[in-house]
Amino acid sequence: MARRIRTKPRKSASQARSRATVEALIGATARVLVKDGYDRATTNRIARAAGVGIGSLYQYFPGKEALVAAVIDRHTTEVRELVRASLVKVALRPLEAAAPELVRAMVDAHRVSPALHRVLVEQTPRLGRLEGVEAIDREAHALVRAYLEAHRDEIDVPDLELAAFVCVTAVEALTHAAVVRRPEALTDERVPLLVDEVTRMIVQYLRGRKAPEVHRRG
Amino acid sequence: MARRIRTKPRKSASQARSRATVEALIGATARVLVKDGYDRATTNRIARAAGVGIGSLYQYFPGKEALVAAVIDRHTTEVRELVRASLVKVALRPLEAAAPELVRAMVDAHRVSPALHRVLVEQTPRLGRLEGVEAIDREAHALVRAYLEAHRDEIDVPDLELAAFVCVTAVEALTHAAVVRRPEALTDERVPLLVDEVTRMIVQYLRGRKAPEVHRRG
Amino acid sequence: MARRIRTKPRKSASQARSRATVEALIGATARVLVKDGYDRATTNRIARAAGVGIGSLYQYFPGKEALVAAVIDRHTTEVRELVRASLVKVALRPLEAAAPELVRAMVDAHRVSPALHRVLVEQTPRLGRLEGVEAIDREAHALVRAYLEAHRDEIDVPDLELAAFVCVTAVEALTHAAVVRRPEALTDERVPLLVDEVTRMIVQYLRGRKAPEVHRRG
Amino acid sequence: MARRIRTKPRKSASQARSRATVEALIGATARVLVKDGYDRATTNRIARAAGVGIGSLYQYFPGKEALVAAVIDRHTTEVRELVRASLVKVALRPLEAAAPELVRAMVDAHRVSPALHRVLVEQTPRLGRLEGVEAIDREAHALVRAYLEAHRDEIDVPDLELAAFVCVTAVEALTHAAVVRRPEALTDERVPLLVDEVTRMIVQYLRGRKAPEVHRRG
DNA sequence: CATGAATGAGTGTTCATTCAT
DNA sequence: GATGAATGAACACTCATTCAT
């Protein structure tokens, strides 16, 4: 038993230490990325910011790109969870109720860490699209498409595939642009305006002639 | 006169030569950007691709960023012209007629040189947003806003500023995403489908309850 | 006694374990050296190949050079034994009988582990000459010289020191070159040809005018 | 003409400058190699020793190995010329006259820059054997073989291929070992002793029973 | 004693930029 | 004006070695 007690802490200890180093590095990468931009985010700078030797950085990551990929992963995981949870929540609700919920989730997703999001989208090349952001788009697309199929009778568009593409792209672009270029539109009290506008757009687009009555806030 | 005739050509000649060098450099930058990506686009490589000494490059451009900026300028000018021309053309037409025309112009704008566009948007950091693309967005925004104000009676949205933002952002994102992620949707015969869909979205969004009758291609 | 029996095994056990670790490290070094070359043979890689923590490596060896030195030691000891045994065996025999025996021993020595031998000679700098190989050469020189002195009457060379140098160097070079550059000359059935040729060379050189009759295989 | 005069100097000027830089780098590499050994010969150190920026080094050489290869090339070219010239010179002479000449040439070849030769042979890995030294050995082998064939009637060995291998290898090893391990045997007045000894060895080996009378210096 | 996470000096290499020709 | 050789700051990355556990 004594041995086991010793053994396990040892292993845990070193694992915890490793894990801490890795976490510190990913965190530092995010911070440096936001503060200095992609190009100035050198491996040495990241290591220093993490309070870690440059050697340790290379013990866990093959290079800068891997670090950035890890940051993207971490960030997109958070965002993905938000979006996924929201879609699950509204799966059975009708369009008018589901749409604002989803748009709101999208806005919230972009507000998680806007500065990081911006750097990731605007400055991060090569991988960015490929791995992280693209993946999240694909998943959102699939989920939205499933929703549309389940609610086909509420919808008046010819091609659901195309409709899913249009919805996801438009909503993503609008929330992203709002975060990036109109931060003043995202104060807590003004968020509903944006959400409302985007929601209306989507609902009308999907409803088409089936629109019973356009709903608009007071 | 003879002298003048000689002088002017000569002067023009050298001006023409300078101009040619500058053009060669901008063209080479675009080519290298597309072929090798932003990071591999070194000044030496660009100079070689332009058939020009590296020294000459620095005679005309203060550095790499200036070259890229020039490429962006040249590209956005083309795009801007297309969009501007289109808006002028439809300024007096009603929404239903104007919208598809504008969307179509936007798609055409993205099809000018998609590969370059992609590199510029995805890989080019720092300036990209700031100088080039942002500017074109701002102008589009202003023009669209002017159109909306002129056609206010056809439109059922409370905030024209916000509406212009929504329209420009959504259309830009949809055409861009189509170019980048759905190139198969942009074969000549399939472009109308995309245009139609995007148009419907915008028109319904703007028309709201005022919508007389939804127009759809047979 | 019981205690002693226990104690000794225990002590041996730990000694044996140490010894095993040391052996594992030397073996791993040799293997890595052959497989990856001197430069790629890092201490971490060696430790991993030995199935031992890097810390343990440094418990037993002050560094990479010491490991390589140990490999050289081990290798040269084997070789030395072969050569020494052979020389002792032929000490009293006349030149014609002794020479082929010795040459054969030299060839065998080089065939012990040619790949390792090659790495050691070709890639291992700094110590190689100094410690290992040089030592074996010196010893061979001394032994051969002693033989020559004991058989002075059979020999027709002015300077025995020089003659020993010539013999050792030539034989070593020929067997080495054969191993390294003519491995096809070292199949079991072809070894005698090489041995014969080298033997003739040495004998004729040493015999000079005293040569009674040149001996050649059928 | 004026133009041509200008043009050519310009081109020559820059070519001369390039050439000078390249020469400086090769020279510096040789010097650093001798002074500090292969491992300590870093590219930065070489550049500094050449009085040249590190960037210039990489303008002309892809890396350290290329520099060393250039040094080997330059060195082996010198040596090769010596050996080749010597062989041409003695091509028609009988063995007894040719052998000492050749051995002497070999010794001279090794005395060109012994320190560099030593570093190249002992410390330089990977390429050394492969490109430079191996090549020179192959050429020597071919030339010697041709000589032996032309003088077959003076020679009493069954396999000329093998004989050429034995001669080249033995002579090379002996002169090399003398240079490296017995520099005292290579003072100007003592060289003849070595040459004589090696010559006798080779001649007797090749002559075998055909040996008419062994020639020895008084 | 064994371990392996952590270290950082040191190395190779790139590339924007300058300046003598 | 054109050229391209030269430059060196800056960066990515390795690996022998240490030391807390």
mmCIF file of C-alpha atoms in Angstrom, chain C residues 38-39 118 121-126 129-130 134 137 141 156-159 161-163 165-170 173-174 177-178 180-182 185 190 193-194 197-198 200-202 204-209 213-214 216, chain D residues 38-39 118 121-126 129-130 134 137 141 156-159 161-163 165-170 173-174 177-178 180-182 185 190 193-194 197-198 200-202 204-209 213-214 216:
data_model
loop_
_atom_site.group_PDB
_atom_site.id
_atom_site.type_symbol
_atom_site.label_atom_id
_atom_site.label_comp_id
_atom_site.label_asym_id
_atom_site.label_seq_id
_atom_site.Cartn_x
_atom_site.Cartn_y
_atom_site.Cartn_z
ATOM 1 C CA TYR C 38 27.102 9.113 -34.460
ATOM 2 C CA ASP C 39 25.368 12.459 -34.789
ATOM 3 C CA ARG C 118 32.635 1.096 -39.566
ATOM 4 C CA VAL C 121 36.166 4.274 -37.488
ATOM 5 C CA GLU C 122 34.395 6.556 -39.912
ATOM 6 C CA GLN C 123 32.116 8.684 -37.833
ATOM 7 C CA THR C 124 33.443 8.695 -34.353
ATOM 8 C CA PRO C 125 35.790 11.564 -33.891
ATOM 9 C CA ARG C 126 37.571 13.076 -30.967
ATOM 10 C CA ARG C 129 41.813 7.503 -32.457
ATOM 11 C CA LEU C 130 42.936 8.578 -29.072
ATOM 12 C CA GLU C 134 44.996 3.773 -31.308
ATOM 13 C CA ASP C 137 47.171 -0.500 -32.841
ATOM 14 C CA HIS C 141 52.518 -3.100 -32.948
ATOM 15 C CA ASP C 156 65.529 -9.415 -44.091
ATOM 16 C CA VAL C 157 64.540 -5.889 -43.182
ATOM 17 C CA PRO C 158 66.832 -3.247 -41.788
ATOM 18 C CA ASP C 159 64.546 -1.646 -39.221
ATOM 19 C CA GLU C 161 60.422 -0.986 -35.697
ATOM 20 C CA LEU C 162 59.588 0.275 -39.128
ATOM 21 C CA ALA C 163 58.792 -3.213 -40.335
ATOM 22 C CA PHE C 165 54.681 -0.478 -38.376
ATOM 23 C CA VAL C 166 54.462 -1.420 -42.024
ATOM 24 C CA CYS C 167 53.032 -4.856 -41.319
ATOM 25 C CA VAL C 168 50.443 -3.792 -38.814
ATOM 26 C CA THR C 169 49.326 -0.807 -40.813
ATOM 27 C CA ALA C 170 49.139 -2.618 -44.124
ATOM 28 C CA ALA C 173 44.186 -1.266 -43.767
ATOM 29 C CA LEU C 174 43.670 -4.158 -46.145
ATOM 30 C CA ALA C 177 39.139 -1.783 -46.593
ATOM 31 C CA ALA C 178 37.993 -5.233 -47.573
ATOM 32 C CA VAL C 180 34.178 -1.677 -45.687
ATOM 33 C CA ARG C 181 34.513 -1.427 -49.423
ATOM 34 C CA ARG C 182 34.624 -4.982 -50.659
ATOM 35 C CA ALA C 185 35.400 -10.390 -50.942
ATOM 36 C CA ARG C 190 36.415 -16.127 -50.622
ATOM 37 C CA LEU C 193 41.909 -15.589 -51.346
ATOM 38 C CA LEU C 194 42.244 -12.353 -49.494
ATOM 39 C CA GLU C 197 47.180 -12.371 -50.960
ATOM 40 C CA VAL C 198 47.836 -10.321 -47.880
ATOM 41 C CA ARG C 200 52.121 -13.268 -49.484
ATOM 42 C CA MET C 201 52.631 -9.578 -49.403
ATOM 43 C CA ILE C 202 53.768 -9.554 -45.803
ATOM 44 C CA GLN C 204 57.724 -11.467 -49.174
ATOM 45 C CA TYR C 205 58.221 -8.059 -47.684
ATOM 46 C CA LEU C 206 59.757 -9.471 -44.525
ATOM 47 C CA ARG C 207 61.695 -12.272 -46.154
ATOM 48 C CA GLY C 208 63.241 -10.121 -48.811
ATOM 49 C CA ARG C 209 66.226 -11.941 -50.312
ATOM 50 C CA GLU C 213 60.548 -20.310 -52.028
ATOM 51 C CA VAL C 214 57.299 -18.584 -52.461
ATOM 52 C CA ARG C 216 51.170 -20.354 -52.982
ATOM 53 C CA TYR D 38 34.559 19.281 -37.361
ATOM 54 C CA ASP D 39 32.027 19.627 -34.583
ATOM 55 C CA ARG D 118 43.716 14.441 -40.896
ATOM 56 C CA VAL D 121 39.729 11.675 -42.779
ATOM 57 C CA GLU D 122 39.246 11.304 -39.052
ATOM 58 C CA GLN D 123 36.416 13.618 -38.174
ATOM 59 C CA THR D 124 34.421 14.225 -41.265
ATOM 60 C CA PRO D 125 31.524 11.872 -41.503
ATOM 61 C CA ARG D 126 28.844 10.991 -43.971
ATOM 62 C CA ARG D 129 34.128 8.843 -47.497
ATOM 63 C CA LEU D 130 31.358 8.973 -49.958
ATOM 64 C CA GLU D 134 36.316 7.434 -51.998
ATOM 65 C CA ASP D 137 40.619 6.000 -54.209
ATOM 66 C CA HIS D 141 42.643 2.156 -58.305
ATOM 67 C CA ASP D 156 53.572 -12.371 -60.722
ATOM 68 C CA VAL D 157 50.130 -12.072 -59.165
ATOM 69 C CA PRO D 158 47.093 -13.998 -60.331
ATOM 70 C CA ASP D 159 44.403 -11.336 -59.953
ATOM 71 C CA GLU D 161 42.078 -6.372 -59.778
ATOM 72 C CA LEU D 162 42.914 -7.662 -56.348
ATOM 73 C CA ALA D 163 46.508 -6.605 -56.742
ATOM 74 C CA PHE D 165 43.299 -2.982 -54.531
ATOM 75 C CA VAL D 166 46.094 -4.280 -52.342
ATOM 76 C CA CYS D 167 48.653 -1.815 -53.660
ATOM 77 C CA VAL D 168 46.478 1.259 -53.481
ATOM 78 C CA THR D 169 45.107 0.412 -50.073
ATOM 79 C CA ALA D 170 48.428 -0.500 -48.543
ATOM 80 C CA ALA D 173 47.323 3.455 -45.459
ATOM 81 C CA LEU D 174 51.044 3.523 -44.910
ATOM 82 C CA ALA D 177 49.503 6.453 -41.004
ATOM 83 C CA ALA D 178 52.975 7.859 -41.308
ATOM 84 C CA VAL D 180 49.130 10.970 -38.869
ATOM 85 C CA ARG D 181 50.923 8.826 -36.363
ATOM 86 C CA ARG D 182 54.575 9.098 -37.235
ATOM 87 C CA ALA D 185 59.230 9.784 -39.993
ATOM 88 C CA ARG D 190 63.802 10.631 -43.378
ATOM 89 C CA LEU D 193 63.542 5.554 -45.663
ATOM 90 C CA LEU D 194 59.794 5.315 -45.621
ATOM 91 C CA GLU D 197 60.411 0.500 -47.345
ATOM 92 C CA VAL D 198 57.001 0.877 -48.853
ATOM 93 C CA ARG D 200 60.169 -2.679 -51.477
ATOM 94 C CA MET D 201 56.995 -4.055 -50.081
ATOM 95 C CA ILE D 202 54.982 -3.291 -53.168
ATOM 96 C CA GLN D 204 58.254 -7.695 -53.913
ATOM 97 C CA TYR D 205 54.577 -8.317 -53.611
ATOM 98 C CA LEU D 206 54.005 -7.713 -57.290
ATOM 99 C CA ARG D 207 57.183 -9.346 -58.537
ATOM 100 C CA GLY D 208 56.784 -12.489 -56.502
ATOM 101 C CA ARG D 209 59.092 -15.195 -57.917
ATOM 102 C CA GLU D 213 67.227 -8.938 -57.461
ATOM 103 C CA VAL D 214 66.090 -6.829 -54.637
ATOM 104 C CA ARG D 216 68.181 -1.610 -51.690
#
